[in-house]
Coordinates of C-alpha atoms in Angstrom, one line a residue:
X1 CA -21.8 23.2 -7.9
X2 CA -23.0 20.9 -5.2
X3 CA -20.9 19.7 -2.0
X4 CA -20.8 16.0 -3.4
X5 CA -19.3 17.3 -6.7
X6 CA -16.9 19.5 -4.8
X7 CA -15.8 16.3 -2.7
X8 CA -15.6 13.6 -5.7
X9 CA -13.3 16.4 -7.8
X10 CA -11.0 16.5 -4.8
X11 CA -10.5 12.8 -4.5
X12 CA -10.6 12.3 -8.2
X13 CA -8.0 15.1 -9.1
X14 CA -5.8 13.9 -6.3
X15 CA -6.2 10.4 -7.0
X16 CA -5.0 10.6 -10.4
X17 CA -1.9 12.1 -9.0
X18 CA -1.5 9.5 -6.5
X19 CA -2.4 7.0 -9.1
X20 CA 0.2 8.3 -11.8
X21 CA 3.0 8.3 -9.0
X22 CA 2.1 5.0 -7.4
X23 CA 2.1 3.4 -10.9
X24 CA 5.3 5.2 -11.6
X25 CA 6.7 3.8 -8.2
X26 CA 5.6 0.3 -9.0
X27 CA 7.4 0.4 -12.6
X28 CA 10.4 1.7 -10.9
X29 CA 10.1 -0.7 -8.1
X30 CA 9.9 -3.6 -10.4
X31 CA 13.0 -2.5 -12.3
X32 CA 14.7 -2.6 -9.0
X33 CA 13.3 -6.0 -8.1
X34 CA 14.3 -7.4 -11.4
X35 CA 17.8 -6.2 -11.4
X36 CA 18.3 -7.6 -8.0
X37 CA 16.2 -10.8 -8.7
X38 CA 18.5 -11.4 -12.0
X39 CA 21.4 -11.5 -9.8
X40 CA 20.0 -14.9 -8.3
X41 CA 17.3 -15.8 -6.2
X42 CA 19.6 -16.0 -3.3
X43 CA 20.3 -12.3 -3.7
X44 CA 16.8 -11.6 -3.9
X45 CA 15.8 -13.8 -1.0
X46 CA 18.3 -11.9 1.3
X47 CA 17.3 -8.5 0.2
X48 CA 13.7 -9.1 0.6
X49 CA 13.9 -10.4 4.1
X50 CA 16.4 -7.3 4.8
X51 CA 13.4 -5.2 3.6
X52 CA 10.9 -7.4 5.8
X53 CA 12.7 -6.4 9.0
X54 CA 13.0 -2.6 8.0
X55 CA 9.2 -2.5 7.3
X56 CA 8.3 -4.6 10.1
X57 CA 10.4 -2.4 12.9
X58 CA 9.5 1.1 11.3
X59 CA 6.0 0.0 11.7
X60 CA 6.3 -0.9 15.6
X61 CA 8.6 2.5 15.8
X62 CA 5.4 4.4 14.6
X63 CA 3.2 2.8 17.2
X64 CA 0.2 4.0 14.9
X65 CA 0.9 7.5 15.1
X66 CA 1.2 8.1 11.3
X67 CA -2.7 7.3 11.2
X68 CA -3.3 9.8 13.9
X69 CA -1.4 12.3 11.3
X70 CA -3.6 11.4 8.7
X71 CA -6.8 11.8 10.7
X72 CA -6.4 14.7 12.6
X73 CA -4.8 17.3 10.3
X74 CA -7.6 17.4 7.9
X75 CA -10.0 17.3 11.0
X76 CA -8.3 20.4 12.5
X77 CA -8.0 21.9 9.2
X78 CA -11.5 21.9 8.8
X79 CA -12.1 23.7 12.4
X80 CA -8.9 25.9 10.8
X81 CA -7.0 25.1 14.2
X82 CA -3.4 25.3 12.8
X83 CA -1.8 25.4 16.7
X84 CA -3.3 21.7 17.0
X85 CA -1.9 20.6 13.6
X86 CA 1.6 21.8 14.6
X87 CA 1.4 19.8 18.0
X88 CA 0.0 16.8 16.1
X89 CA 3.1 16.9 14.0
X90 CA 5.8 17.5 16.4
X91 CA 4.5 14.9 18.8
X92 CA 4.1 12.1 16.4
X93 CA 7.8 12.9 15.3
X94 CA 9.4 13.4 18.5
X95 CA 7.9 10.1 20.3
X96 CA 8.6 7.9 16.8
X97 CA 11.8 8.8 16.3
X98 CA 13.1 8.2 19.9
X99 CA 11.3 4.9 20.1
X100 CA 13.1 3.8 16.7
X101 CA 16.5 4.8 17.7
X102 CA 16.2 2.7 21.0
X103 CA 14.7 -0.1 19.0
X104 CA 17.2 0.1 16.5
X105 CA 20.2 0.2 19.3
X106 CA 18.6 -2.9 20.9
X107 CA 18.2 -4.8 17.5
X108 CA 21.8 -4.1 16.3
X109 CA 23.2 -6.5 19.1
X110 CA 21.2 -9.5 18.2
X111 CA 21.1 -9.5 14.5
X112 CA 23.8 -11.8 14.0
X113 CA 22.5 -14.5 16.0
X114 CA 19.0 -13.8 14.6
X115 CA 20.5 -14.2 11.1
X116 CA 22.4 -17.3 12.0
X117 CA 19.9 -19.2 14.3
X118 CA 16.5 -18.3 12.8
X119 CA 17.7 -18.4 9.1
X120 CA 21.1 -20.0 9.1
X121 CA 22.5 -17.6 6.8
X122 CA 25.4 -15.2 7.9
X123 CA 25.1 -13.0 5.0
X124 CA 21.5 -11.8 6.1
X125 CA 23.4 -10.6 9.3
X126 CA 25.3 -8.1 7.0
X127 CA 22.2 -6.8 5.5
X128 CA 20.4 -6.3 8.7
X129 CA 23.3 -4.6 10.5
X130 CA 23.5 -2.1 7.7
X131 CA 19.7 -0.9 7.3
X132 CA 19.1 -1.2 10.9
X133 CA 20.3 2.3 11.2
X134 CA 17.4 3.9 8.8
X135 CA 14.6 2.7 10.7
X136 CA 14.6 6.3 12.5
X137 CA 14.6 7.6 8.8
X138 CA 11.7 5.5 7.7
X139 CA 9.8 6.6 10.5
X140 CA 10.1 10.2 9.7
X141 CA 9.1 9.4 6.2
X142 CA 5.9 7.7 6.9
X143 CA 4.8 10.6 8.9
X144 CA 6.1 13.0 6.4
X145 CA 4.0 11.5 3.8
X146 CA 0.9 11.4 6.0
X147 CA 1.4 15.1 6.4
X148 CA 1.3 15.5 2.6
X149 CA -2.0 13.7 2.4
X150 CA -3.5 15.6 5.4
X151 CA -3.1 18.6 3.5
X152 CA -4.1 17.1 0.1
X153 CA -0.6 17.8 -1.2
X154 CA -0.1 14.2 -2.3
X155 CA 2.3 15.5 -5.2
X156 CA 5.1 15.8 -2.9
X157 CA 4.3 12.1 -1.8
X158 CA 5.1 11.5 -5.3
X159 CA 8.4 13.5 -5.6
X160 CA 9.9 11.8 -2.6
X161 CA 8.8 8.4 -2.1
X162 CA 7.7 7.5 -5.9
X163 CA 10.2 8.9 -7.9
X164 CA 13.5 10.0 -5.6
X165 CA 13.8 7.2 -3.7
X166 CA 13.2 4.5 -6.4
X167 CA 15.5 6.2 -8.8
X168 CA 18.1 6.6 -6.4
X169 CA 17.8 3.0 -5.5
X170 CA 17.9 1.6 -9.1
X171 CA 20.9 3.8 -10.0
X172 CA 22.9 2.6 -6.8
X173 CA 22.0 -1.1 -7.4
X174 CA 23.3 -0.8 -11.1
X175 CA 26.5 0.6 -9.8
X176 CA 26.6 -2.4 -7.5
X177 CA 26.0 -5.0 -10.2
X178 CA 28.7 -3.7 -12.4
X179 CA 31.4 -2.2 -9.7
X180 CA 30.8 -3.8 -6.3
X181 CA 32.8 -6.9 -5.4
X182 CA 30.9 -7.2 -2.1
X183 CA 27.3 -7.4 -3.4
X184 CA 25.6 -8.1 -0.2
X185 CA 27.3 -4.5 1.4
X186 CA 26.8 -2.8 -1.8
X187 CA 23.0 -3.9 -2.0
X188 CA 22.5 -2.5 1.7
X189 CA 24.3 0.5 1.2
X190 CA 21.7 1.3 -1.9
X191 CA 18.9 0.9 0.4
X192 CA 20.6 3.0 2.9
X193 CA 21.6 6.2 1.0
X194 CA 18.2 6.2 -1.2
X195 CA 16.3 6.6 2.4
X196 CA 18.6 9.3 3.5
X197 CA 18.0 11.4 0.3
X198 CA 14.1 10.9 0.4
X199 CA 14.1 12.1 4.2
X200 CA 16.1 15.3 3.4
X201 CA 14.1 16.2 0.2
X202 CA 10.8 15.4 2.1
X203 CA 11.4 17.4 5.1
X204 CA 12.4 20.2 2.6
X205 CA 9.1 19.9 1.1
X206 CA 7.1 20.0 4.2
X207 CA 8.9 23.2 5.5
X208 CA 8.9 25.1 2.4
X209 CA 5.5 24.0 0.6
X210 CA 3.2 22.6 2.9
X211 CA 3.5 23.2 6.6
X212 CA 6.6 24.6 8.5
X213 CA 7.3 23.5 12.3
X214 CA 10.4 25.3 12.6
X215 CA 10.1 28.6 11.2
X216 CA 6.3 29.3 11.8
X217 CA 5.3 31.2 14.7
X218 CA 2.2 29.1 15.6
X219 CA 2.3 28.1 19.1
X220 CA 2.0 24.5 19.2
X221 CA -1.1 22.9 21.3
X222 CA -0.6 19.1 22.1
X223 CA -3.0 16.5 22.2
X224 CA -0.6 13.7 23.5
X225 CA -3.2 11.8 25.6
X226 CA -5.9 11.6 23.0
X227 CA -3.5 11.2 20.0
X228 CA -2.0 8.1 21.9
X229 CA -5.6 6.9 23.0
X230 CA -6.4 7.0 19.1
X231 CA -3.3 5.6 17.7
X232 CA -2.3 2.6 19.8
X233 CA -5.3 0.5 18.9
X234 CA -4.2 1.0 15.1
X235 CA -0.7 -0.2 15.8
X236 CA -1.3 -3.8 15.2
X237 CA -3.8 -2.5 11.8
X238 CA -0.4 -1.0 10.6
X239 CA 1.4 -4.2 11.7
X240 CA -1.5 -6.7 9.9
X241 CA -0.4 -5.6 6.2
X242 CA 3.2 -6.3 7.1
X243 CA 2.1 -9.6 8.3
X244 CA 0.6 -10.4 5.1
X245 CA 3.5 -9.0 3.1
X246 CA 6.6 -10.1 5.3
X247 CA 5.7 -12.8 7.8
X248 CA 5.1 -15.4 5.0
X249 CA 8.8 -14.4 3.6
X250 CA 10.0 -14.9 7.2
X251 CA 8.4 -18.2 7.9
X252 CA 9.6 -19.5 4.4
X253 CA 13.1 -18.2 5.3
X254 CA 13.0 -20.4 8.3
X255 CA 11.4 -23.6 7.0
X256 CA 12.9 -23.5 3.5
X257 CA 15.6 -20.9 2.1
X258 CA 16.4 -17.8 1.0
X259 CA 16.0 -18.8 -2.8
X260 CA 12.4 -19.7 -2.0
X261 CA 11.7 -16.2 -0.5
X262 CA 13.2 -14.5 -3.5
X263 CA 11.0 -16.8 -5.9
X264 CA 7.8 -15.9 -3.5
X265 CA 8.9 -12.2 -3.5
X266 CA 8.3 -12.1 -7.5
X267 CA 4.7 -13.2 -6.9
X268 CA 3.8 -11.0 -3.8
X269 CA 4.8 -7.5 -5.0
X270 CA 3.1 -8.4 -8.1
X271 CA -0.1 -9.5 -6.5
X272 CA 0.2 -5.9 -4.7
X273 CA -0.7 -4.1 -7.5
X274 CA -4.2 -4.4 -6.5
X275 CA -3.5 -1.8 -4.2
X276 CA -2.4 0.9 -6.2
X277 CA -6.1 2.2 -7.0
X278 CA -7.3 1.7 -3.3
X279 CA -4.0 3.4 -2.2
X280 CA -4.8 6.4 -4.8
X281 CA -8.0 7.3 -3.9
X282 CA -7.8 6.5 0.0
X283 CA -5.1 8.9 0.3
X284 CA -7.7 11.9 -0.5
X285 CA -10.9 9.6 0.8
X286 CA -10.0 9.7 4.4
X287 CA -9.2 13.5 4.6
X288 CA -12.3 14.3 2.4
X289 CA -14.5 12.1 4.6
X290 CA -13.2 13.4 8.0
X291 CA -14.1 17.0 7.0
X292 CA -17.6 15.9 6.1
X293 CA -17.5 14.0 9.4
X294 CA -16.6 17.1 11.1
X295 CA -19.1 19.2 9.6
X296 CA -22.0 16.6 10.3
X297 CA -23.1 16.0 6.5
X298 CA -23.9 12.3 6.5
X299 CA -25.9 11.7 3.4
X300 CA -22.5 13.0 1.6
X301 CA -20.1 10.9 3.8
X302 CA -22.4 8.0 2.7
X303 CA -22.5 8.7 -0.8
X304 CA -19.0 9.2 -1.6
X305 CA -18.5 6.0 0.4
X306 CA -19.9 4.0 -2.3
X307 CA -18.8 5.6 -5.3
X308 CA -15.1 5.3 -4.1
X309 CA -15.9 1.6 -3.5
X310 CA -17.3 1.1 -6.9
X311 CA -14.1 2.7 -8.8
X312 CA -11.6 0.8 -6.7
X313 CA -13.5 -2.2 -7.8
X314 CA -14.2 -1.2 -11.5
X315 CA -10.2 -0.6 -12.0
X316 CA -8.8 -3.5 -9.7
X317 CA -10.8 -6.2 -11.9
X318 CA -8.8 -5.0 -14.8
X319 CA -5.4 -5.9 -13.1
X320 CA -7.0 -9.0 -11.3
X321 CA -8.0 -10.4 -14.7
X322 CA -4.5 -10.0 -16.2
X323 CA -3.0 -11.7 -13.1
X324 CA -5.5 -14.8 -13.7
X325 CA -5.0 -15.3 -17.6
X326 CA -0.9 -14.3 -17.8
X327 CA 0.5 -15.1 -14.5
X328 CA 3.4 -16.8 -16.0
X329 CA 4.0 -14.4 -18.8
X330 CA 4.2 -11.5 -15.9
X331 CA 6.4 -13.1 -13.7
X332 CA 8.9 -14.4 -16.7
X333 CA 10.1 -10.8 -16.4
X334 CA 12.2 -11.6 -13.3
X335 CA 13.6 -14.7 -14.8
X336 CA 12.9 -18.3 -15.9
X337 CA 13.3 -19.7 -12.3
X338 CA 10.4 -17.3 -11.1
X339 CA 7.5 -18.7 -13.4
X340 CA 7.2 -21.4 -10.9
X341 CA 5.2 -19.2 -8.7
X342 CA 2.5 -18.5 -11.1
X343 CA 0.0 -20.3 -9.1
X344 CA 1.3 -18.3 -6.0
X345 CA 0.0 -15.2 -7.7
X346 CA -3.0 -16.3 -8.7
X347 CA -4.1 -17.3 -5.1
X348 CA -2.7 -14.2 -3.8
X349 CA -4.5 -12.3 -6.3
X350 CA -7.8 -13.7 -4.9
X351 CA -7.3 -12.4 -1.6
X352 CA -5.9 -9.0 -2.4
X353 CA -9.0 -8.5 -4.9
X354 CA -11.3 -9.2 -2.1
X355 CA -9.5 -7.1 0.7
X356 CA -8.3 -4.3 -1.3
X357 CA -11.6 -3.5 -3.4
X358 CA -13.2 -3.3 -0.1
X359 CA -10.7 -1.5 1.9
X360 CA -12.4 1.5 2.7
X361 CA -14.7 -0.1 5.1
X362 CA -11.7 0.0 7.8
X363 CA -11.3 3.8 7.2
X364 CA -14.7 4.2 8.4
X365 CA -13.5 3.0 11.8
X366 CA -10.6 5.1 11.5
X367 CA -12.7 8.4 11.0
X368 CA -15.3 7.4 13.7
X369 CA -12.7 6.6 16.1
X370 CA -13.3 3.2 16.7
X371 CA -9.9 2.0 17.0
X372 CA -10.6 -0.7 19.5
X373 CA -12.8 -2.7 16.6
X374 CA -9.9 -2.2 14.1
X375 CA -7.5 -4.1 17.1
X376 CA -9.7 -6.9 17.9
X377 CA -10.4 -7.7 14.0
X378 CA -6.8 -7.5 13.2
X379 CA -5.6 -9.4 16.1
X380 CA -8.2 -12.4 15.2
X381 CA -6.8 -12.4 11.9
X382 CA -3.2 -11.9 12.4
X383 CA -3.1 -14.7 14.9
X384 CA -5.2 -16.7 12.1
X385 CA -2.4 -15.7 9.5
X386 CA 0.6 -17.0 11.6
X387 CA -1.0 -20.3 12.4
X388 CA -2.0 -20.9 9.3
X389 CA 1.9 -20.1 7.9
X390 CA 3.0 -22.2 10.6
X391 CA 0.7 -25.2 9.4
X392 CA 1.0 -25.0 5.6
X393 CA 4.2 -23.9 4.6
X394 CA 6.5 -26.8 5.9
X395 CA 3.8 -29.2 3.8
X396 CA 3.1 -26.6 0.7
X397 CA 6.0 -24.0 0.7
X398 CA 5.3 -21.0 -1.2
X399 CA 1.7 -22.3 -2.1
X400 CA 0.9 -22.8 1.5
X401 CA 1.7 -19.2 2.5
X402 CA -0.4 -17.8 -0.3
X403 CA -3.1 -19.7 1.0
X404 CA -2.8 -18.5 4.4
X405 CA -2.6 -14.8 3.1
X406 CA -5.7 -15.5 1.1
X407 CA -7.8 -16.9 3.6
X408 CA -6.9 -14.4 6.1
X409 CA -7.3 -11.4 3.8
X410 CA -10.9 -12.3 3.0
X411 CA -12.0 -13.1 6.5
X412 CA -10.5 -9.5 7.4
X413 CA -12.8 -7.8 5.0
X414 CA -15.8 -9.9 5.8
X415 CA -15.5 -8.6 9.3
X416 CA -15.4 -5.1 8.4
X417 CA -17.9 -5.2 6.1
X418 CA -20.4 -6.7 8.5
X419 CA -19.3 -4.3 11.4
X420 CA -19.7 -1.2 9.2
X421 CA -23.2 -2.0 8.4
X422 CA -24.5 -2.7 11.9
X423 CA -22.4 0.2 13.6
X424 CA -23.0 2.9 10.7
X425 CA -25.7 1.2 8.7
X426 CA -23.0 1.8 5.5
X427 CA -23.3 -0.7 2.5
X428 CA -20.2 -0.3 0.6
X429 CA -22.0 -2.1 -2.3
X430 CA -23.7 -0.4 -5.2
X431 CA -26.3 -2.2 -7.6
X432 CA -24.2 -1.1 -10.5
X433 CA -21.4 -3.4 -9.3
X434 CA -23.3 -6.3 -10.5
X435 CA -23.0 -5.0 -14.1
X436 CA -19.2 -4.3 -13.6
X437 CA -18.6 -8.1 -12.4
X438 CA -20.7 -9.2 -15.2
X439 CA -18.9 -7.2 -17.7
X440 CA -15.3 -8.8 -16.0
X441 CA -16.6 -12.0 -16.1
X442 CA -17.8 -11.9 -19.7
X443 CA -14.2 -10.4 -20.8
X444 CA -12.1 -12.8 -18.7
X445 CA -14.2 -15.7 -20.0
X446 CA -13.3 -14.8 -23.7
X447 CA -9.7 -14.1 -23.2
X448 CA -9.3 -17.7 -21.5
X449 CA -10.5 -19.5 -24.5
X450 CA -8.1 -17.2 -26.5
X451 CA -5.0 -17.9 -24.5
X452 CA -6.2 -21.8 -24.7
X453 CA -5.0 -21.4 -28.3
X454 CA -2.2 -18.8 -28.5
X455 CA -0.9 -18.0 -25.0
X456 CA 1.6 -14.8 -25.0
X457 CA 5.2 -16.2 -24.7
X458 CA 6.9 -13.0 -23.0
X459 CA 6.2 -9.6 -21.9
X460 CA 6.1 -8.0 -25.3
X461 CA 3.5 -10.4 -26.7
X462 CA 1.3 -9.6 -23.7
X463 CA 0.7 -6.0 -24.2
X464 CA -1.8 -6.3 -27.4
X465 CA -3.5 -9.1 -25.0
X466 CA -3.7 -6.5 -22.3
X467 CA -4.9 -3.7 -24.6
X468 CA -7.7 -5.6 -26.1
X469 CA -8.7 -7.0 -22.8
X470 CA -9.2 -3.6 -21.2
X471 CA -11.0 -2.3 -24.4
X472 CA -13.5 -5.4 -24.6
X473 CA -14.1 -4.6 -20.7
X474 CA -14.9 -1.0 -21.2
X475 CA -17.0 -1.6 -24.2
X476 CA -19.0 -4.1 -22.0
X477 CA -19.1 -1.7 -19.1
X478 CA -20.8 1.0 -21.6
X479 CA -23.3 -2.0 -22.6
X480 CA -24.7 -2.7 -19.3
X481 CA -24.7 0.7 -18.2
X482 CA -22.3 0.4 -15.4
X483 CA -21.7 4.2 -15.1
X484 CA -24.0 6.8 -13.4
X485 CA -23.9 10.8 -13.3
X486 CA -21.3 10.8 -10.6
X487 CA -18.9 8.7 -12.3
X488 CA -18.9 10.7 -15.4
X489 CA -18.2 13.9 -13.1
X490 CA -15.3 11.8 -12.0
X491 CA -13.9 11.3 -15.5
X492 CA -14.5 14.7 -16.3
X493 CA -12.2 15.9 -13.2
X494 CA -9.5 13.5 -14.2
X495 CA -9.9 14.9 -17.4
X496 CA -9.4 18.3 -16.7
X497 CA -6.3 17.6 -14.4
X498 CA -4.6 15.5 -17.0
X499 CA -5.3 18.5 -19.3
X500 CA -3.7 20.8 -17.0
X501 CA -0.4 18.7 -16.7
X502 CA 0.0 18.5 -20.4

């Protein structure tokens, strides 16, 4: 078997685990969001803002060190240098946790003023003062998940992040709905308890199943300066997705109200389903390419880069098509008041399909230690996103926030594609991509006219439409000969993986 077959099988088999886990996570996450959303858009808006603060300050505390874990573990595994692996894990954990504790302590004394003076809502202060104490735990979780990926043990991330955390949150939130008088406190505690359980179980799995940092007798060898130099430029890169995901919610809370934030946050997580496939494949894509990079296998590196991009596009177009055609039906799951965000969902989906389907271009710079370029690109686009939000939200509300996010996402990806071609002579596009896009356009066009005659009234009516859409799209992929030899190998690897789990 060739090296390219081996590498693709690792990505395909690991990717199917992450895709299954991420899909389950999204389903469970949707159930959680629907439960909270049906309590009212104000409650949902408050929880969304609370999660925004948690995500932003967790990322700041990490200082980009979680990206270093994902880069250095597979790199040192390729060289069988386990002392440096231990040093990398210990340094990132100690540094990030210490920073998160200091940051959480300082924040605690200002949260009431932020909630009252910035968002004009005292209930938000209650949520923030409760969940601020789990920032250190979220930091630990982020590093643990990167350790799992670095060792190609992605199933443990599925068990902890995708299943345990979401199931616990759903159960506790249902308990709040039926038995808690103070809903704000109850919803906050549900987030805290689920995070604690996730951290404990995740650390147990790392120690017992992946790589022990406590009981192992391996002497840790630290590369503190090198890791810092690599990580710090990536901090803004980590903050950048949060600006897309959360800054618009914060600005909507400031210029509008928490109900508007709640309605917008029905469309945003829905559009983020377009991240499922790139997340699933890139989790193994980066470690595999890093190994090839350390072994100077440039031809394999280039080939796998194109194949992974092709598969992300191929699958993401299905989700994108359903969002364009059935946005109102999909959002009705959250409740009738959330349907007004249907155009927001469509606009956000345009930005996400463009950005996420080519997101591997960013990973090239991480693997090649070109963090400064990532920093500059992210800084440019982050500033643009903030400016556009401030300009557009007062006049256009939710739609303005969506337009700002979409413009920023497209610009970011264009910058990375041009630079990756100039620096590494790597083109993310495959000629077969034209056939894939053609198949998608024909399928979407046919279903557009069908929906003009009969539009699905609710999510149950949508199921046969979605199934028919996928079947027609796949048929056209075969007719346009969109698949190549490596694609069949990926499908076979996925088939084998599924068989071993049945």
